[in-house]
Amino acid sequence: MDEKLENSIQGLFMRATHAYFQKNFQLLNKFGLHPGQPPILWHLFREEGLSQKEIANRVKVKPPTVNVSLQRLEKADYICRRQDERDQRVSRIYLTEKGRDVARRLEGMMEKNEVQMTRNFTEAEICLLSRFLKQLIENIESIEITERIKNDFDQTHSI
């Protein structure tokens, strides 16, 4: 990566997210978790008995993707499934004792991460950073990938 790109907003954002995910992957590995699984555990920690569809909506991924994560979490004995008493077609997801323990420990780790990541920042800087990141996310979500952009990309990256 050249210096201009490395110091651009995109370059810095990519480096920050890469460093963050790398560190978290190491931590999650100790629990036998994959990066997409902690949000599922957190949602269940706050409200047990969600359906697969409700979890998918909350973590903003497709139900089949959630299903794979749920199968892995169930195999690791972090969650269990029970049929809904009113609608037997719906399966409700609950944390096991082991799952609750891991969710509590992950929450503690995330709090420590937050402190570490914002070390040497003033409260005002943290507030500004939060506002900037929310705006950045909003701006990224509004980027439209048009056919012209796809075609330009395909032409410059064809073999």
Coordinates of C-alpha atoms in Angstrom, one line a residue:
M1 CA 0.0 0.0 0.0
D2 CA 1.5 3.3 -1.0
E3 CA 1.8 6.1 1.5
K4 CA -1.0 8.2 0.0
L5 CA -3.5 5.4 0.3
E6 CA -2.1 4.3 3.6
N7 CA -2.8 7.7 5.2
S8 CA -6.1 8.2 3.4
I9 CA -9.3 7.8 5.4
Q10 CA -10.0 4.5 3.6
G11 CA -6.5 3.3 4.3
L12 CA -6.6 4.2 7.9
F13 CA -10.1 2.7 8.3
M14 CA -9.0 -0.5 6.7
R15 CA -5.9 -0.7 8.9
A16 CA -7.9 0.0 12.1
T17 CA -10.6 -2.6 11.2
H18 CA -8.0 -5.1 10.3
A19 CA -6.1 -4.6 13.5
Y20 CA -9.3 -4.8 15.6
F21 CA -10.5 -8.0 13.9
Q22 CA -7.1 -9.6 14.2
K23 CA -7.0 -9.0 18.0
N24 CA -10.6 -10.0 18.5
F25 CA -10.1 -13.2 16.4
Q26 CA -7.3 -14.2 18.8
L27 CA -9.5 -13.6 21.8
L28 CA -12.5 -15.4 20.3
N29 CA -10.3 -18.3 19.3
K30 CA -9.7 -19.0 23.0
F31 CA -13.5 -19.6 23.4
G32 CA -13.8 -21.6 20.2
L33 CA -15.9 -18.8 18.7
H34 CA -16.0 -17.4 15.2
P35 CA -16.3 -13.6 14.7
G36 CA -20.0 -13.7 13.8
Q37 CA -21.0 -15.6 16.9
P38 CA -20.6 -13.1 19.8
P39 CA -23.4 -10.8 18.5
I40 CA -25.7 -13.8 18.7
L41 CA -24.6 -14.6 22.2
W42 CA -25.1 -10.9 23.3
H43 CA -28.6 -10.8 21.9
L44 CA -29.5 -14.0 23.7
F45 CA -27.8 -12.8 26.8
R46 CA -30.1 -9.8 26.8
E47 CA -33.2 -11.6 25.6
E48 CA -33.4 -15.4 25.5
G49 CA -36.0 -17.3 23.6
L50 CA -35.5 -15.6 20.2
S51 CA -36.2 -17.4 17.0
Q52 CA -33.6 -17.9 14.3
K53 CA -35.4 -15.3 12.2
E54 CA -35.4 -12.8 15.0
I55 CA -31.7 -13.3 15.6
A56 CA -31.0 -12.9 11.9
N57 CA -32.9 -9.6 11.9
R58 CA -31.0 -8.3 14.9
V59 CA -27.5 -9.3 13.7
K60 CA -28.4 -8.2 10.2
V61 CA -27.4 -11.4 8.4
K62 CA -29.4 -14.0 6.4
P63 CA -31.1 -16.9 8.3
P64 CA -29.0 -19.6 6.7
T65 CA -25.9 -17.8 7.9
V66 CA -27.3 -17.6 11.4
N67 CA -28.3 -21.3 11.2
V68 CA -24.6 -22.3 10.6
S69 CA -23.5 -20.2 13.6
L70 CA -26.3 -21.6 15.8
Q71 CA -25.3 -25.2 14.9
R72 CA -21.7 -24.5 15.9
L73 CA -22.9 -22.8 19.1
E74 CA -25.1 -25.7 19.9
K75 CA -22.3 -28.2 19.3
A76 CA -20.1 -26.2 21.6
D77 CA -22.9 -26.4 24.3
Y78 CA -23.4 -22.6 24.3
I79 CA -27.0 -22.6 23.3
C80 CA -30.0 -25.0 23.2
R81 CA -33.1 -25.0 21.1
R82 CA -36.6 -25.6 22.3
Q83 CA -39.9 -25.7 20.4
D84 CA -42.2 -22.7 20.9
E85 CA -45.0 -23.7 23.1
R86 CA -47.6 -21.9 21.0
D87 CA -46.2 -22.6 17.5
Q88 CA -44.4 -25.9 17.1
R89 CA -43.0 -24.8 13.8
V90 CA -40.8 -22.2 15.6
S91 CA -37.7 -23.1 17.5
R92 CA -36.6 -20.8 20.3
I93 CA -32.9 -20.3 21.2
Y94 CA -31.7 -20.2 24.8
L95 CA -28.2 -19.9 26.3
T96 CA -26.9 -22.8 28.4
E97 CA -25.1 -22.1 31.6
K98 CA -21.8 -22.4 29.7
G99 CA -23.2 -19.9 27.1
R100 CA -24.2 -17.4 29.8
D101 CA -20.7 -17.6 31.3
V102 CA -19.0 -17.0 28.0
A103 CA -21.4 -14.1 27.2
R104 CA -20.5 -12.5 30.5
R105 CA -16.8 -13.0 29.9
L106 CA -17.0 -11.6 26.4
E107 CA -18.9 -8.6 27.7
G108 CA -16.0 -8.0 30.2
M109 CA -13.4 -8.4 27.4
M110 CA -15.3 -5.9 25.2
E111 CA -15.4 -3.4 28.1
K112 CA -11.7 -3.8 28.5
N113 CA -11.2 -3.4 24.7
E114 CA -13.2 -0.2 24.8
V115 CA -11.0 1.3 27.5
Q116 CA -7.9 0.2 25.8
M117 CA -9.0 1.5 22.4
T118 CA -9.9 4.9 23.8
R119 CA -6.9 5.3 26.0
N120 CA -5.4 8.8 25.9
F121 CA -8.6 10.2 24.4
T122 CA -10.5 12.9 26.2
E123 CA -14.3 12.5 26.7
A124 CA -14.8 15.1 24.0
E125 CA -12.6 13.2 21.5
I126 CA -14.4 10.0 22.3
C127 CA -17.8 11.7 21.7
L128 CA -16.5 13.2 18.4
L129 CA -15.0 9.9 17.3
S130 CA -18.3 8.2 17.9
R131 CA -20.2 10.8 15.9
F132 CA -17.7 10.6 13.1
L133 CA -17.9 6.8 13.0
K134 CA -21.7 6.9 12.9
Q135 CA -21.5 9.4 10.0
L136 CA -18.9 7.2 8.2
I137 CA -21.1 4.2 8.5
E138 CA -24.1 6.1 7.2
N139 CA -22.0 7.4 4.3
I140 CA -20.7 3.9 3.5
E141 CA -24.2 2.5 3.6
S142 CA -25.4 5.2 1.1
I143 CA -22.7 4.3 -1.5
E144 CA -24.4 3.0 -4.6
I145 CA -22.7 0.4 -6.7
T146 CA -24.0 1.2 -10.1
E147 CA -23.5 -0.9 -13.3
R148 CA -21.0 1.7 -14.6
I149 CA -18.8 1.2 -11.5
K150 CA -19.1 -2.6 -11.7
N151 CA -18.1 -2.4 -15.4
D152 CA -15.2 -0.1 -14.7
F153 CA -14.0 -2.4 -12.0
D154 CA -14.3 -5.5 -14.2
Q155 CA -12.4 -3.8 -17.0
T156 CA -9.5 -2.7 -14.8
H157 CA -9.3 -6.0 -13.0
S158 CA -9.7 -8.5 -15.8
I159 CA -7.0 -11.0 -16.5

